[in-house]
XYZ file of N, CA, C and O in Angstrom:
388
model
N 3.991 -11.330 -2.134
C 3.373 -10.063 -2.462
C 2.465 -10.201 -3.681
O 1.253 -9.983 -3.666
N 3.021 -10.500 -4.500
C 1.843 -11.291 -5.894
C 1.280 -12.165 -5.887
O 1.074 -12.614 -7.015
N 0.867 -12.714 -5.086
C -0.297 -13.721 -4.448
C -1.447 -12.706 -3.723
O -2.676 -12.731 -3.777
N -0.878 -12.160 -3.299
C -1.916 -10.531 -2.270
C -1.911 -9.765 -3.378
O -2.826 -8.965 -3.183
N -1.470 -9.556 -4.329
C -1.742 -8.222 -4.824
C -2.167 -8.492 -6.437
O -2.635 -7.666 -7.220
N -1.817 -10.082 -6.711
C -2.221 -10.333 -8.117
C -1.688 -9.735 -9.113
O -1.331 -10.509 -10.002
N -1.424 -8.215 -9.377
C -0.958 -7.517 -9.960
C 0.478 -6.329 -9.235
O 0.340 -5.734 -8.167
N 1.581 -6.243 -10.000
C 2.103 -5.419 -9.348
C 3.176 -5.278 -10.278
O 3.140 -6.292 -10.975
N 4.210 -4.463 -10.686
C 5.183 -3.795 -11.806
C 6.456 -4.341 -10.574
O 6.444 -4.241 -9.347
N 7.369 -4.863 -11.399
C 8.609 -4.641 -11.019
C 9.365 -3.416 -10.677
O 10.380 -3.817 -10.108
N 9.381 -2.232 -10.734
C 9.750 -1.193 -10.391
C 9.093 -1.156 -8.607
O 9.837 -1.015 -7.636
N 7.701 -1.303 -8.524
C 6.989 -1.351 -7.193
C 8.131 -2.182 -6.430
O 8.844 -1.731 -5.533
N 8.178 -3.718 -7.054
C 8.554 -4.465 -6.060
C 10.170 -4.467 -5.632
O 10.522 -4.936 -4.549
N 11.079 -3.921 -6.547
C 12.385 -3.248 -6.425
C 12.473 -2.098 -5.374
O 13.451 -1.802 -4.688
N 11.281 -1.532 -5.395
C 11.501 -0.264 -4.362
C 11.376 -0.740 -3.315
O 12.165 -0.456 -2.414
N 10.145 -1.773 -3.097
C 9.526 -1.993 -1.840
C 10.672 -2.743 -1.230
O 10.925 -2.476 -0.055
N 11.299 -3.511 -1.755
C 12.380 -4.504 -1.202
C 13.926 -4.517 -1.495
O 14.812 -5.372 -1.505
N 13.793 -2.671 -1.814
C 15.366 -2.320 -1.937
C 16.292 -3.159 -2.746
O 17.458 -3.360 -2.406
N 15.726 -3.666 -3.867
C 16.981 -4.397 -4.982
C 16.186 -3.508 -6.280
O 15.151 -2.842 -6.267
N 17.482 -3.926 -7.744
C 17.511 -3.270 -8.487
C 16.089 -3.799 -9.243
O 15.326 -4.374 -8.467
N 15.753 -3.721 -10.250
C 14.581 -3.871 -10.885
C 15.324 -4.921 -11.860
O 14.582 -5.560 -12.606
N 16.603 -5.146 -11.925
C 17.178 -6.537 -13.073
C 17.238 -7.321 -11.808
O 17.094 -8.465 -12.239
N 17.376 -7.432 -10.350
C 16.927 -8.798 -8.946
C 15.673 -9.284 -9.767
O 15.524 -10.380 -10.308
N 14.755 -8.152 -9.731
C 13.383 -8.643 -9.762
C 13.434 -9.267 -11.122
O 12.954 -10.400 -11.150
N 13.742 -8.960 -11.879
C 13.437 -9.557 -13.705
C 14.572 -11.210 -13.604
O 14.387 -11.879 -14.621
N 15.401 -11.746 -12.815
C 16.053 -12.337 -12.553
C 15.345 -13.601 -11.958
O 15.423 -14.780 -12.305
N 14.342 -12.757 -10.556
C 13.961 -13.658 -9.632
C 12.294 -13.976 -10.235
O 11.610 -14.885 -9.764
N 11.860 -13.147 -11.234
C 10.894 -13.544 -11.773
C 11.145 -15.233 -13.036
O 10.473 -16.263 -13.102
N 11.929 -14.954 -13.532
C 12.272 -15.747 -14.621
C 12.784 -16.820 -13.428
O 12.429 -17.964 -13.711
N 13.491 -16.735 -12.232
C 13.715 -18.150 -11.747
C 12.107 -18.687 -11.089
O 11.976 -19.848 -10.701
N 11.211 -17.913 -11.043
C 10.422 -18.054 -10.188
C 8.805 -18.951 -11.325
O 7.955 -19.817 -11.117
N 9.162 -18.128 -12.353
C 7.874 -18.761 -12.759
C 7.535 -20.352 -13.713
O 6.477 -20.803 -14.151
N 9.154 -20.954 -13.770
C 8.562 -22.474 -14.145
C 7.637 -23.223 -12.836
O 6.649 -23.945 -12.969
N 8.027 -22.974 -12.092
C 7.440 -23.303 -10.248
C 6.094 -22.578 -10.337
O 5.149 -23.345 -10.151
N 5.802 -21.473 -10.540
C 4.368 -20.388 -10.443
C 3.755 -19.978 -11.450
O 4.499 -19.716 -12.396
N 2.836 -19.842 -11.593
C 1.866 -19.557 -12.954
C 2.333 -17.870 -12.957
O 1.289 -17.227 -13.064
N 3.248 -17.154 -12.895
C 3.534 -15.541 -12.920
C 3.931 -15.543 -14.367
O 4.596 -16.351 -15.016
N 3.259 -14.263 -14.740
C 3.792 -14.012 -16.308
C 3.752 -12.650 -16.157
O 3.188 -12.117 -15.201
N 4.490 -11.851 -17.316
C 4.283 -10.278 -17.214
C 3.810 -10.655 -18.432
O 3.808 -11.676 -19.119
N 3.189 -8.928 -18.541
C 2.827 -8.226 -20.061
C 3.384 -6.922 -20.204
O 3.653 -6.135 -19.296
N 3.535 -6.764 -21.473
C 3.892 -4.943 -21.257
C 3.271 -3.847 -21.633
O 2.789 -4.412 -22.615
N 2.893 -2.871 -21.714
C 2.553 -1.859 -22.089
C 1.864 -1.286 -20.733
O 2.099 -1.808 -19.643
N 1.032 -0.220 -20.879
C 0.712 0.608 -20.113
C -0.298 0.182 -18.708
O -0.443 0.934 -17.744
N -0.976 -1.264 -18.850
C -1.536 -1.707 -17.623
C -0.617 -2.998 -17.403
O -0.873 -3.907 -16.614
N 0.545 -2.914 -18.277
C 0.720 -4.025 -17.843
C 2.012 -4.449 -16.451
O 1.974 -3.658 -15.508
N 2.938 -5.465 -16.353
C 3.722 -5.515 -14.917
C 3.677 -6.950 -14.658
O 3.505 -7.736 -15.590
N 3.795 -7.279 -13.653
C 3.800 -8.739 -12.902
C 2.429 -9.456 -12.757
O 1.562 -8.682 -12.350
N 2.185 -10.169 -12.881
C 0.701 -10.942 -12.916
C 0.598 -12.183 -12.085
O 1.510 -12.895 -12.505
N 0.066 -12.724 -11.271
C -0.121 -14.338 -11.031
C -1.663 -14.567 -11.698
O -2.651 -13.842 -11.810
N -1.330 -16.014 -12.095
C -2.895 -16.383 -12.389
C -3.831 -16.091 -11.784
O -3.557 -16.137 -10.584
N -4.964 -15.764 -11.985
C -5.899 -15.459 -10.911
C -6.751 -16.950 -10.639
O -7.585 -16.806 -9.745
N -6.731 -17.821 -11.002
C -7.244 -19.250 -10.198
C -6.045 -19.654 -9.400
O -6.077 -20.826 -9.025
N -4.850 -18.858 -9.004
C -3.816 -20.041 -8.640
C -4.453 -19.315 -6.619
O -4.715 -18.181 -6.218
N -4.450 -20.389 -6.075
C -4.382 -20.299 -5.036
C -3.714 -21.569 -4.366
O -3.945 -22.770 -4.503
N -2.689 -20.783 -3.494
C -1.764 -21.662 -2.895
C -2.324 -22.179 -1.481
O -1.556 -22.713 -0.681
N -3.529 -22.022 -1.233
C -4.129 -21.840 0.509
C -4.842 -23.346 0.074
O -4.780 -24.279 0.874
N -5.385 -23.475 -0.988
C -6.750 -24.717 -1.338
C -6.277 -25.673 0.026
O -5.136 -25.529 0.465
N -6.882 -26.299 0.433
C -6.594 -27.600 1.209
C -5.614 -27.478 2.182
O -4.845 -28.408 2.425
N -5.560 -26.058 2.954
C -4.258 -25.908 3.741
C -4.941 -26.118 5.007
O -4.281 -25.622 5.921
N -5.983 -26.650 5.392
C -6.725 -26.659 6.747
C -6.549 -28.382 6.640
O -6.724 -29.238 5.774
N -5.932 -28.316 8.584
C -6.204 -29.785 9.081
C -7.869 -30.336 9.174
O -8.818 -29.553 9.144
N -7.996 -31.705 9.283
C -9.708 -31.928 9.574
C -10.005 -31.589 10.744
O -11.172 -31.357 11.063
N -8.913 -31.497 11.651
C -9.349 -30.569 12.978
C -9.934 -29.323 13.174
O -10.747 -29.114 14.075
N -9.468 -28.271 12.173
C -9.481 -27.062 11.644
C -10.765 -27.044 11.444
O -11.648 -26.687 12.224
N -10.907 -27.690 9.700
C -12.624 -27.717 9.417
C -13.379 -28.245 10.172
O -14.440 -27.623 10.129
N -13.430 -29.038 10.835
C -14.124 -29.126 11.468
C -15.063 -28.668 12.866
O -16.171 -28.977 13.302
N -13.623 -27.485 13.416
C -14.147 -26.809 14.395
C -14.732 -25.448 13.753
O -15.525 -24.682 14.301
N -13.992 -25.280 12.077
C -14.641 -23.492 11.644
C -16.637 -24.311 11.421
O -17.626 -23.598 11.590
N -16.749 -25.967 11.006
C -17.631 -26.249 9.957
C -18.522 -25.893 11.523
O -19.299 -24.939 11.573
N -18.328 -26.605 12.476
C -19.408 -26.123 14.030
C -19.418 -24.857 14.380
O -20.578 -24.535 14.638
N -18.438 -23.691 14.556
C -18.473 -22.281 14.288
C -19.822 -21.694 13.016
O -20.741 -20.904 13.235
N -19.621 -22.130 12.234
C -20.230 -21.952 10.918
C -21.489 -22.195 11.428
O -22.296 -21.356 11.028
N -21.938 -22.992 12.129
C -23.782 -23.629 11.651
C -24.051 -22.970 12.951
O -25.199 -22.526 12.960
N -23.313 -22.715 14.211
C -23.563 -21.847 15.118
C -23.827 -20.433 15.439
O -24.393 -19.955 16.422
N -23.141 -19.686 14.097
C -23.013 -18.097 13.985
C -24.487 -17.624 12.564
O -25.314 -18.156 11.824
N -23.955 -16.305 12.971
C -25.329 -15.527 12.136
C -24.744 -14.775 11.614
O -23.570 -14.692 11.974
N -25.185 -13.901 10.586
C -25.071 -12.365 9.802
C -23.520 -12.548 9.500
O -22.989 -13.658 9.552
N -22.899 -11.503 9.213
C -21.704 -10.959 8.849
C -20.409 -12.253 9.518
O -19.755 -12.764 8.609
N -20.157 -12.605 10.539
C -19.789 -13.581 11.066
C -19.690 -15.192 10.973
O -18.826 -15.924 11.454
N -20.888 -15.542 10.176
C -21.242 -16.983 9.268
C -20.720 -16.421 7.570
O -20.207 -17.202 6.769
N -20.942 -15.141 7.305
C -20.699 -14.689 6.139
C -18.893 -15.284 5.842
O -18.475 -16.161 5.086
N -18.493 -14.783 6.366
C -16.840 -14.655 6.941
C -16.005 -15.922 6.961
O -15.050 -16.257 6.262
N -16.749 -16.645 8.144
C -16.431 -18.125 8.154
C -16.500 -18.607 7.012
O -15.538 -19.223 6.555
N -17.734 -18.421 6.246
C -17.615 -18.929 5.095
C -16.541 -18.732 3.803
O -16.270 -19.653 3.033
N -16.057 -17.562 3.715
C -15.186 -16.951 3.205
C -13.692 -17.832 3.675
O -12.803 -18.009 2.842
N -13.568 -18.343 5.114
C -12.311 -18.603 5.152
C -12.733 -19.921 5.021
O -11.771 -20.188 4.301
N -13.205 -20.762 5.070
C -13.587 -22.054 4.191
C -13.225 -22.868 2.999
O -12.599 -23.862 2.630
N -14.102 -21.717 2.541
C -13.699 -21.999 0.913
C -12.499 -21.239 0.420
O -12.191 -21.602 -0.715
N -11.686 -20.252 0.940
C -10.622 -20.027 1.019
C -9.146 -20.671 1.393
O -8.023 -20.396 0.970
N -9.680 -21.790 2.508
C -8.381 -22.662 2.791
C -8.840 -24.021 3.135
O -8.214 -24.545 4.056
N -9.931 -24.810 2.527
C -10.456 -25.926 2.578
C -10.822 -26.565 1.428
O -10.630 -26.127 0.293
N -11.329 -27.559 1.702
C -11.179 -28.244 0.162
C -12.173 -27.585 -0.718
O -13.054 -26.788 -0.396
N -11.867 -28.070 -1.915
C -12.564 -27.428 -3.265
C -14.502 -26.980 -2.940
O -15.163 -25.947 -2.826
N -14.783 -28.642 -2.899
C -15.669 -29.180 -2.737
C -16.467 -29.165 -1.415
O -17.563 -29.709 -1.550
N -16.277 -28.799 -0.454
C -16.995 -28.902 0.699
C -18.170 -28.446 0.593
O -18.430 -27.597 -0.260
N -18.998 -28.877 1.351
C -20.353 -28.424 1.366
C -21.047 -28.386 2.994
O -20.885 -29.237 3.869
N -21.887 -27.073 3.078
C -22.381 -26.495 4.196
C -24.129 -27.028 4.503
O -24.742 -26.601 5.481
């Protein structure tokens, strides 16, 4: 859920998943030597993940890229837009179009 939502209060995520709000302060502290998650407090503050951490980088086989990279040089408008988006979203750092 804090990977999708980047931001979110422990109270949210206690409700949403029916445990107390000390689960969540529990499963945060086991959770973040493993994850870049930190809270802050005061009035914007709550649950945080880094915002460079992405767990997707490099999650595509070369089979994968390679059939979105021929999709890609084949499509137009909004649709090449997109592809591109899931690319550089779950492919390597560095690729180039």
């Amino acid at each position: 859920m804090l990977i999708i939502r980047r931001h979110t209060t422990a109270n949210e995520l206690a409700q949403e998943l029916g445990v107390s709000i000390r689960t969540i302060q529990y499963d945060i502290q086991a959770l973040s030597p493993q994850y870049p998650i930190y809270t802050k407090p005061g009035e914007n503050g709550g649950l945080f993940i880094r915002e460079d951490y992405n767990p997707h980088i490099n999650s595509l086989t070369p089979m994968e890229l390679e059939n979105l990279r021929e999709m890609y040089e084949q499509t137009e408008g909004v649709h090449k837009k997109v592809l591109l988006q899931i690319i550089r979203k779950y492919g390597p750092d560095k690729l180039k179009l």
